[in-house]
Amino acid sequence: MFSASQSSRAQFLDRARQAREERRELKERERAATQLQALARGFLCRSRLQREIRREVEEFFEGKECGSSRRSALSVFRIARRLLFVFSQKEDKERFEKLCRCILNSMDVENEPKVWYVSLALSKDLTLLWIKQIKDILWFCCEFLKQLKPDILQDSRVVNLHLTMLVTFTDTSTWKILRGKGETLRPAMNHICANIMGHLNQKGFYSVLQILLTNGLARSRPSLSKGSLTAIFSLALRPVVAAQFSDNLLRSFLIHIMSVPAIMTHLATLTPERLAVMESHDLFRKFLLFLSREAQCRDVCMCLEGSHTLCLLGNLVYLGSLNDKVLEEETAHFVGVLIQMLSYCQKYVSQKKSNLTHWHPVLGWFSQTVDYGLNESMPLLTKQLQHLWGVHMIRILFSDVLSKKLLENQEIAQLPAQPLSPQNSLPMKNLFKRAFQKSASVRNILKPVGGKRVDSAEVQKMCSICVLYQTTLTTLTQIRLQILTGLTYLDDLLPKLWAFICELGPQGGLKLFLECLNNDTEESKRLLAMLMLFCDCSRHLITILDDIEVYEEQISFKLEELVTISSFLNSFVFKMIWDGIVENARGETLELFHSVHGWLMVLYERDCRRRFAPEDHWLRKDLKPSVLFQELDKDKKRAQLLLQYIPHVIPHKNRVLLFRNMVTKEKEKLGLVETSSASPHVTHITIRRSRMLEDGYEQLRQLSQNAMKGVIRVKFVNDLGVDEAGIDQDGVFKEFLEEIIKKVFDPALNLFKTTSGDERLYPSPTSYIHENYLQLFEFVGKMLGKAVYEGIVVDVPFASFFLSQLLGHHHSVFYSSVDELPSLDSEFYKNLTSIKRYDGDISDLGLTLSYDEDVMGQLVCHELVPGGKTIPVTNENKISYIHLMAHFRMHTQIKSQTAALISGFRSIIKPEWIRMFSAPELQRLISGDNAEIDLEDLKKHTVYYGGFHGSHRVIIWLWDILANDFSPEERAMFLKFVTSCSRPPLLGFAYLKPPFSIRCVEVSDDQDTGDTLGSVLRGFFTIRKKEPGGRLPTSSTCFNLLKLPNYSKKSILREKLRYAISMNTGFELS
């Protein structure tokens, strides 16, 4: 019972709750319906009102012309009010345009004050309402300008309309109401214009102009007309002039107008009158003074970020090129502003590609996106920037250096050339004088006097300018070469800058800059920037000059100057390494080192190719090789860096010793040296004499790298298939190696060709006719590497350009193919350089960017660039053509062959081992020393057999004949006769393996069975079985052995020996 009553109570409560909810829901629906009806009625009412107003506006404009006397200013004002009340940018675009035209037409009517729209400003009741209305109308004009595209014809007309509105009502000059008696109203009207202008500025007027200018100008061809551009720029200038060039408006002008890509160039092209207006207001100077305050410059740069900061910089540079007077007077401010802006851009420049970087055509990898408009404007922006390193601006900025008079007929004492070592008692100032020693017949350079204070205004100014150009080089990475070319265009800039550098400090030059390295002050950094700029520019200049320009014409630098400069650089780099500065170098210091080192190495390589410096010029007298070797053994960093960067300061002989030590250490490490506890692994190969190259190739190319470096024993099989007698104790392998090398380098085989002049070897471009030619080249590389590894000298004269490739020099950014071209074909080089010097129109010669070659009777056309055979050679691209042609002949044609040979060579010889040699030194390492044969050294290291000894009569005759009767050429032939190479070993005959030996023989080679006790005794006591006068001396080159009969007379010995070496009598292994 109780439970039933509880249940009915719950049901009752539920029903009551449901009833309440239904009533509340009903009320909500009624309220919502009322609200919706109100909204609908409101919307319909507004729509009706809008339609009525728009119809009324259209009826107004459909009447007679707005300019007629029937259309009073008041009626226009009222209809404008009506339109603005319901104005929608989307729907009322055309009505608004009609309104603007109507207002402008009213302003053009003559002598009808009531029609002039501006007359309402004089009405007491309407002044404020009119000002508000014109402000609204002008701002709507701005809103439309933001959306319009000037490159569309229809839009460009509307752009002109809105611009005319803005021009008309922001300045009183065209208002007819102010003519005659109305002139008294001008101050009040000017005040109204200023009020309107201030309102527009507050709303973002400059942003509107920036968008419009960017849309119209940031493209390959500007779409803004002369009138439009004039109007926009006039509008942009008005607030600045009205505010008397206040900082606030100068800032807006710089950020929004001067940052539009290449706007100054477009002004100069389309409306140069605007530039004249800027000049009349002295705006360029005002910009520089505003930006010269660091905080304000930083603020502008931060607003613009990277790309647009660069655009502002380009416009300022262009303005500077047009304002010589201001540039000369404000050089310090101009330079300071540019340095700050470039440094800001540098923050965005990245060293490498990543997910966060984008490619910028001027700055390289960049941590901002580069929009389409900026990319389109980049060629124009680059042209603006080029004024910075153009001749005109360089003459202005470097005027202090360039204005120095060249001294005539200086009487300067001739001083001996020597490196700048600490032991030199010669004062630094006198040492630098040598750079400027000139005879009366040639240019006389400034004589450095030294003692110029580094804190003087002149030096500080020059440092700032050098910092500017150095910052430009490190920021505008993609046009670096353009900048360097511009800076080196004036022949006298670099020599005079060098003279200026020499005058710095109490003693000048080296000491000052070394002190700067140890001082981390701003002044030191600026001085080092000057040195860095000098090195970068000079290196670029010498790289692009050919040998005729450097040695004969001596453009910019005289050879004596290059000697002194290289001496300074050599000492500077040595000090940086040896004093431990490079070990811990970071940032600017490291950049300085690479800059100075790069210039030094360009000079050194030029000197290696063709000497201009005296003997031993590059050596450091204060560096003891023994000390260096000890430090290398202890893995001292400075010794390793010295060997890596400037090995040339160590005498060549010591470097060869070091190379041989490196090889020996590796042999010990690999277990290739005989010890008391272990013998090295020996590889045995059998070679048929008739198929020496084929057998050698087949058996050796399969060997591992370590096996190739190890001991290889050769057994020869003669034509009858019989093993030749003899035991290979390195001698037979030496003969095999020499024979292989003689065969593969024979031009008749067409693996290698000889150069046209001095017949030096390089890979043949047509060697591809051989099957597996690349494997053959790799094998040749291994054989050559093995010869160098074992210290076996082989008479293989390589072309200089090929040796450079073997050393890896062609990968250097400073490498120039043109410089190496004479070593391939001197006649071809002369023809190419004559194109460079051709004064007329080069296109008359009918050349194209291609190379025609006769390949085995067929004419083959090689394109130097894609589509090259259709691209004519012109005065603009002739330098590129010369470099492309040189690169093609020396690299592209033989690229795969060279790569294969280098791969084989480096599998035996580590690249770092031979980097300490120049190209001529590498040739000496391969083929022995080209110096005069040292007979005393040879005599000292000769071994005698068969009864011969040092005091034997025949031996005394032999040495006397070699010393006094033979010419140097005959002595070389003698050495080739007994060792197979005409040059002595680099380190002397102590390093000849096997040692040179002379053996007394009684019979011919085919009867010779070796030394017996009887033959030795007969030889020793000069007892002859019979007179050997009919027999010739013979040799066994694999053992470096001379077989000499026991002649009875000196004259017979001389005659037979001369005949033998001239006929190069050979033998089969006995």
Coordinates of N, CA and C in Angstrom, one line a residue, residues 798-938:
F798 N 104.8 14.5 -67.4 CA 103.4 14.9 -67.5 C 103.2 16.3 -67.9
A799 N 102.1 16.6 -68.5 CA 101.7 18.0 -68.8 C 101.3 18.7 -67.4
S800 N 101.7 19.9 -67.3 CA 101.5 20.6 -66.0 C 100.0 20.6 -65.5
F801 N 99.1 20.8 -66.5 CA 97.7 20.9 -66.1 C 97.2 19.5 -65.6
F802 N 97.8 18.4 -66.1 CA 97.4 17.1 -65.6 C 97.9 16.9 -64.2
L803 N 99.1 17.3 -63.9 CA 99.7 17.2 -62.6 C 98.9 18.0 -61.6
S804 N 98.3 19.2 -62.0 CA 97.5 19.9 -61.1 C 96.2 19.2 -60.8
Q805 N 95.7 18.4 -61.8 CA 94.5 17.6 -61.5 C 94.8 16.4 -60.6
L806 N 96.0 15.9 -60.8 CA 96.5 14.8 -59.9 C 96.5 15.3 -58.4
L807 N 96.9 16.5 -58.3 CA 97.0 17.1 -56.9 C 95.7 17.6 -56.4
G808 N 94.7 17.7 -57.3 CA 93.3 18.1 -56.9 C 93.2 19.6 -56.9
H809 N 94.1 20.3 -57.5 CA 94.0 21.8 -57.5 C 92.8 22.3 -58.3
H810 N 92.4 21.5 -59.3 CA 91.2 22.0 -60.1 C 89.9 22.1 -59.3
H811 N 89.9 21.5 -58.1 CA 88.7 21.7 -57.3 C 88.7 23.0 -56.5
S812 N 89.8 23.7 -56.5 CA 89.9 25.0 -55.8 C 89.1 26.0 -56.5
V813 N 88.5 26.9 -55.7 CA 87.7 28.0 -56.2 C 88.6 29.0 -56.9
F814 N 89.9 29.0 -56.7 CA 90.8 30.0 -57.3 C 91.5 29.4 -58.5
Y815 N 91.1 28.2 -58.9 CA 91.8 27.6 -60.1 C 91.2 28.2 -61.4
S816 N 92.1 28.5 -62.3 CA 91.7 29.0 -63.6 C 92.3 28.1 -64.7
S817 N 91.3 27.5 -65.5 CA 91.7 26.7 -66.6 C 92.6 27.4 -67.6
V818 N 92.3 28.7 -67.8 CA 93.0 29.4 -68.8 C 94.5 29.5 -68.5
D819 N 94.8 29.7 -67.2 CA 96.3 29.7 -66.8 C 97.0 28.5 -67.1
E820 N 96.4 27.3 -67.1 CA 97.1 26.1 -67.3 C 97.1 25.7 -68.8
L821 N 96.3 26.4 -69.6 CA 96.1 26.0 -71.0 C 97.4 26.0 -71.8
P822 N 98.4 26.9 -71.6 CA 99.7 26.8 -72.3 C 100.4 25.5 -72.2
S823 N 100.2 24.8 -71.1 CA 100.9 23.5 -70.9 C 100.2 22.4 -71.7
L824 N 99.0 22.7 -72.3 CA 98.4 21.7 -73.2 C 98.7 22.1 -74.6
D825 N 98.4 23.4 -75.0 CA 98.6 23.8 -76.4 C 98.8 25.3 -76.4
S826 N 100.1 25.7 -76.5 CA 100.5 27.1 -76.4 C 99.9 27.9 -77.6
E827 N 99.8 27.3 -78.8 CA 99.2 28.0 -79.9 C 97.7 28.2 -79.7
F828 N 97.0 27.2 -79.2 CA 95.6 27.4 -78.9 C 95.4 28.5 -77.9
Y829 N 96.3 28.5 -76.9 CA 96.2 29.5 -75.8 C 96.4 30.9 -76.4
K830 N 97.3 31.1 -77.3 CA 97.5 32.4 -78.0 C 96.3 32.8 -78.8
N831 N 95.7 31.9 -79.5 CA 94.5 32.2 -80.2 C 93.3 32.6 -79.3
L832 N 93.2 31.9 -78.2 CA 92.1 32.3 -77.3 C 92.3 33.6 -76.7
T833 N 93.6 33.9 -76.2 CA 93.8 35.2 -75.6 C 93.7 36.3 -76.6
S834 N 93.9 36.0 -77.9 CA 93.8 37.1 -78.9 C 92.3 37.5 -79.0
I835 N 91.4 36.5 -78.8 CA 90.0 36.8 -78.8 C 89.7 37.8 -77.6
K836 N 90.3 37.5 -76.5 CA 90.1 38.4 -75.3 C 90.6 39.9 -75.6
R837 N 91.6 40.0 -76.4 CA 92.2 41.3 -76.7 C 91.6 41.9 -78.0
Y838 N 90.7 41.2 -78.6 CA 90.1 41.7 -79.9 C 89.3 43.0 -79.7
D839 N 89.7 44.0 -80.4 CA 89.0 45.3 -80.1 C 87.7 45.5 -80.8
G840 N 87.5 44.8 -81.9 CA 86.3 45.0 -82.7 C 85.1 44.2 -82.1
D841 N 84.1 44.0 -83.0 CA 82.9 43.3 -82.6 C 83.2 41.8 -82.8
I842 N 83.4 41.0 -81.7 CA 83.8 39.6 -81.8 C 82.8 38.8 -82.5
S843 N 81.5 39.2 -82.6 CA 80.5 38.4 -83.3 C 80.8 38.3 -84.8
D844 N 81.6 39.3 -85.3 CA 82.0 39.3 -86.7 C 82.8 38.0 -87.1
L845 N 83.4 37.4 -86.1 CA 84.2 36.2 -86.3 C 83.4 34.9 -86.5
G846 N 82.1 35.0 -86.2 CA 81.2 33.9 -86.4 C 81.4 32.7 -85.5
L847 N 81.9 33.0 -84.3 CA 82.1 31.9 -83.4 C 80.8 31.6 -82.6
T848 N 80.7 30.3 -82.1 CA 79.6 29.9 -81.2 C 80.2 29.3 -80.0
L849 N 79.3 29.1 -79.0 CA 79.8 28.4 -77.8 C 79.8 26.9 -78.0
S850 N 80.7 26.5 -78.9 CA 80.9 25.1 -79.2 C 82.3 24.9 -79.7
Y851 N 82.7 23.6 -79.8 CA 84.1 23.3 -80.2 C 84.0 22.2 -81.2
D852 N 84.5 22.4 -82.5 CA 84.5 21.4 -83.5 C 85.9 20.7 -83.5
E853 N 85.8 19.4 -83.5 CA 87.0 18.6 -83.4 C 87.0 17.4 -84.4
D854 N 88.1 17.2 -85.0 CA 88.3 16.1 -86.0 C 88.6 14.8 -85.2
V855 N 87.6 13.9 -85.1 CA 87.8 12.7 -84.3 C 87.9 11.5 -85.3
M856 N 89.1 11.0 -85.5 CA 89.3 9.9 -86.4 C 88.6 10.1 -87.8
G857 N 88.8 11.3 -88.4 CA 88.3 11.6 -89.7 C 86.9 12.1 -89.7
Q858 N 86.2 12.2 -88.6 CA 84.8 12.7 -88.5 C 84.8 14.0 -87.7
L859 N 84.1 15.0 -88.2 CA 84.0 16.3 -87.5 C 82.9 16.2 -86.5
V860 N 83.3 16.4 -85.2 CA 82.3 16.3 -84.1 C 82.2 17.7 -83.5
C861 N 81.0 18.1 -83.2 CA 80.7 19.4 -82.6 C 80.4 19.2 -81.1
H862 N 81.2 19.7 -80.2 CA 80.9 19.7 -78.8 C 80.4 21.0 -78.3
E863 N 79.2 20.9 -77.7 CA 78.6 22.2 -77.2 C 79.2 22.5 -75.8
L864 N 79.7 23.7 -75.6 CA 80.3 24.1 -74.4 C 79.2 24.3 -73.3
V865 N 78.0 24.7 -73.7 CA 76.9 24.9 -72.8 C 75.7 24.3 -73.6
P866 N 74.6 23.9 -72.9 CA 73.5 23.3 -73.6 C 73.0 24.3 -74.7
G867 N 72.9 23.8 -75.9 CA 72.5 24.7 -77.0 C 73.5 25.6 -77.5
G868 N 74.8 25.3 -77.2 CA 75.9 26.2 -77.4 C 76.2 26.5 -78.9
K869 N 75.9 25.5 -79.8 CA 76.2 25.7 -81.2 C 75.3 26.8 -81.8
T870 N 74.2 27.2 -81.1 CA 73.3 28.2 -81.7 C 73.5 29.6 -80.9
I871 N 74.4 29.6 -79.9 CA 74.7 30.8 -79.2 C 75.9 31.5 -79.7
P872 N 75.8 32.7 -80.3 CA 77.0 33.3 -80.8 C 77.9 33.8 -79.7
V873 N 79.2 33.9 -80.0 CA 80.2 34.5 -79.1 C 80.2 36.0 -79.3
T874 N 79.9 36.8 -78.3 CA 79.8 38.3 -78.4 C 80.8 38.9 -77.5
N875 N 81.0 40.2 -77.5 CA 81.9 40.9 -76.6 C 81.5 40.7 -75.2
E876 N 80.2 40.5 -74.9 CA 79.7 40.3 -73.6 C 80.1 38.9 -73.0
N877 N 80.0 37.9 -73.8 CA 80.3 36.6 -73.3 C 81.6 36.0 -73.7
K878 N 82.5 36.8 -74.3 CA 83.8 36.2 -74.8 C 84.7 35.7 -73.7
I879 N 84.7 36.3 -72.5 CA 85.5 35.8 -71.4 C 85.0 34.5 -71.0
S880 N 83.7 34.3 -70.9 CA 83.1 33.0 -70.6 C 83.5 32.0 -71.6
Y881 N 83.4 32.4 -72.8 CA 83.8 31.5 -73.9 C 85.2 30.9 -73.8
I882 N 86.1 31.8 -73.5 CA 87.5 31.5 -73.3 C 87.7 30.5 -72.1
H883 N 87.0 30.7 -71.0 CA 87.1 29.8 -69.9 C 86.4 28.5 -70.2
L884 N 85.3 28.6 -70.8 CA 84.6 27.3 -71.2 C 85.4 26.5 -72.1
M885 N 86.0 27.1 -73.1 CA 86.9 26.4 -74.0 C 88.1 25.7 -73.3
A886 N 88.7 26.5 -72.5 CA 89.9 25.9 -71.8 C 89.5 24.8 -70.9
H887 N 88.3 25.0 -70.2 CA 87.8 23.9 -69.3 C 87.5 22.7 -70.1
F888 N 86.9 22.9 -71.2 CA 86.5 21.7 -72.1 C 87.7 20.9 -72.5
R889 N 88.7 21.6 -73.0 CA 89.9 21.0 -73.5 C 90.7 20.2 -72.4
M890 N 90.8 20.8 -71.3 CA 91.6 20.2 -70.2 C 90.9 19.3 -69.2
H891 N 89.5 19.5 -69.1 CA 88.8 18.7 -68.1 C 87.7 17.9 -68.7
T892 N 86.7 18.5 -69.4 CA 85.5 17.8 -69.8 C 85.9 16.7 -70.8
Q893 N 86.8 16.9 -71.7 CA 87.2 15.9 -72.7 C 87.8 14.7 -72.1
I894 N 88.5 14.8 -71.0 CA 89.2 13.7 -70.4 C 88.8 13.5 -69.0
K895 N 87.6 13.9 -68.6 CA 87.1 13.8 -67.2 C 87.1 12.4 -66.7
S896 N 86.5 11.5 -67.4 CA 86.4 10.1 -66.9 C 87.7 9.4 -66.8
Q897 N 88.6 9.7 -67.9 CA 90.0 9.0 -67.9 C 90.8 9.5 -66.7
T898 N 90.7 10.9 -66.5 CA 91.5 11.4 -65.4 C 91.0 10.9 -64.0
A899 N 89.7 10.9 -63.9 CA 89.1 10.4 -62.6 C 89.5 9.0 -62.3
A900 N 89.5 8.1 -63.4 CA 89.9 6.7 -63.2 C 91.4 6.6 -62.8
L901 N 92.3 7.4 -63.5 CA 93.7 7.3 -63.1 C 93.9 7.8 -61.7
I902 N 93.3 8.9 -61.4 CA 93.5 9.5 -60.0 C 93.0 8.5 -59.0
S903 N 91.9 7.8 -59.3 CA 91.3 6.8 -58.3 C 92.4 5.7 -58.1
G904 N 93.0 5.2 -59.2 CA 94.0 4.2 -59.0 C 95.2 4.7 -58.2
F905 N 95.7 5.9 -58.6 CA 96.9 6.5 -58.0 C 96.6 6.7 -56.5
R906 N 95.4 7.2 -56.1 CA 95.1 7.5 -54.7 C 94.9 6.3 -53.9
S907 N 94.6 5.1 -54.5 CA 94.5 3.9 -53.8 C 95.9 3.5 -53.2
I908 N 96.9 4.0 -53.8 CA 98.3 3.7 -53.3 C 98.9 4.9 -52.5
I909 N 98.7 6.1 -53.1 CA 99.3 7.3 -52.5 C 98.2 8.1 -51.9
K910 N 98.2 8.4 -50.6 CA 97.1 9.2 -50.0 C 97.2 10.6 -50.5
P911 N 96.1 11.2 -50.8 CA 96.1 12.6 -51.3 C 96.8 13.6 -50.4
E912 N 96.7 13.4 -49.1 CA 97.3 14.4 -48.1 C 98.9 14.3 -48.2
W913 N 99.4 13.1 -48.6 CA 100.8 13.0 -48.7 C 101.4 13.9 -49.8
I914 N 100.7 14.0 -50.9 CA 101.3 14.8 -52.0 C 100.8 16.2 -52.1
R915 N 99.9 16.6 -51.2 CA 99.4 18.0 -51.2 C 100.5 18.9 -50.8
M916 N 101.6 18.4 -50.2 CA 102.6 19.4 -49.8 C 103.6 19.7 -50.9
F917 N 103.3 19.1 -52.1 CA 104.1 19.4 -53.3 C 103.3 20.2 -54.3
S918 N 104.1 21.1 -55.1 CA 103.5 21.8 -56.2 C 103.5 20.8 -57.4
A919 N 102.9 21.3 -58.5 CA 102.9 20.4 -59.7 C 104.3 20.1 -60.2
P920 N 105.2 21.1 -60.3 CA 106.6 20.7 -60.8 C 107.3 19.8 -59.8
E921 N 107.0 20.0 -58.5 CA 107.6 19.1 -57.5 C 107.1 17.7 -57.5
L922 N 105.8 17.6 -57.9 CA 105.2 16.2 -58.0 C 105.9 15.5 -59.2
Q923 N 106.2 16.3 -60.3 CA 106.9 15.7 -61.4 C 108.2 15.2 -61.0
R924 N 108.9 16.0 -60.2 CA 110.2 15.5 -59.7 C 110.1 14.3 -58.8
L925 N 109.0 14.2 -58.0 CA 108.8 13.1 -57.2 C 108.6 11.8 -58.0
I926 N 108.0 12.0 -59.2 CA 107.7 10.8 -60.1 C 109.0 10.5 -60.9
S927 N 109.6 11.5 -61.4 CA 110.7 11.3 -62.4 C 112.1 11.7 -62.0
G928 N 112.2 12.0 -60.7 CA 113.5 12.3 -60.2 C 113.9 13.8 -60.4
D929 N 115.1 14.1 -59.9 CA 115.5 15.5 -59.9 C 116.0 16.0 -61.3
N930 N 115.6 17.2 -61.6 CA 116.1 17.7 -62.9 C 117.3 18.5 -62.8
A931 N 118.0 18.4 -61.6 CA 119.2 19.1 -61.4 C 120.4 18.4 -62.1
E932 N 121.5 19.0 -62.1 CA 122.7 18.4 -62.6 C 123.1 17.2 -61.8
I933 N 123.5 16.1 -62.5 CA 123.9 14.9 -61.8 C 125.1 15.1 -60.9
D934 N 125.0 14.8 -59.6 CA 126.1 14.9 -58.7 C 127.0 13.7 -58.8
L935 N 128.1 13.7 -59.5 CA 129.0 12.6 -59.7 C 129.6 12.1 -58.4
E936 N 130.0 13.1 -57.6 CA 130.6 12.7 -56.3 C 129.6 11.9 -55.5
D937 N 128.4 12.3 -55.5 CA 127.3 11.6 -54.7 C 127.1 10.2 -55.3
L938 N 127.2 10.1 -56.6 CA 127.0 8.8 -57.3 C 128.2 7.9 -57.0

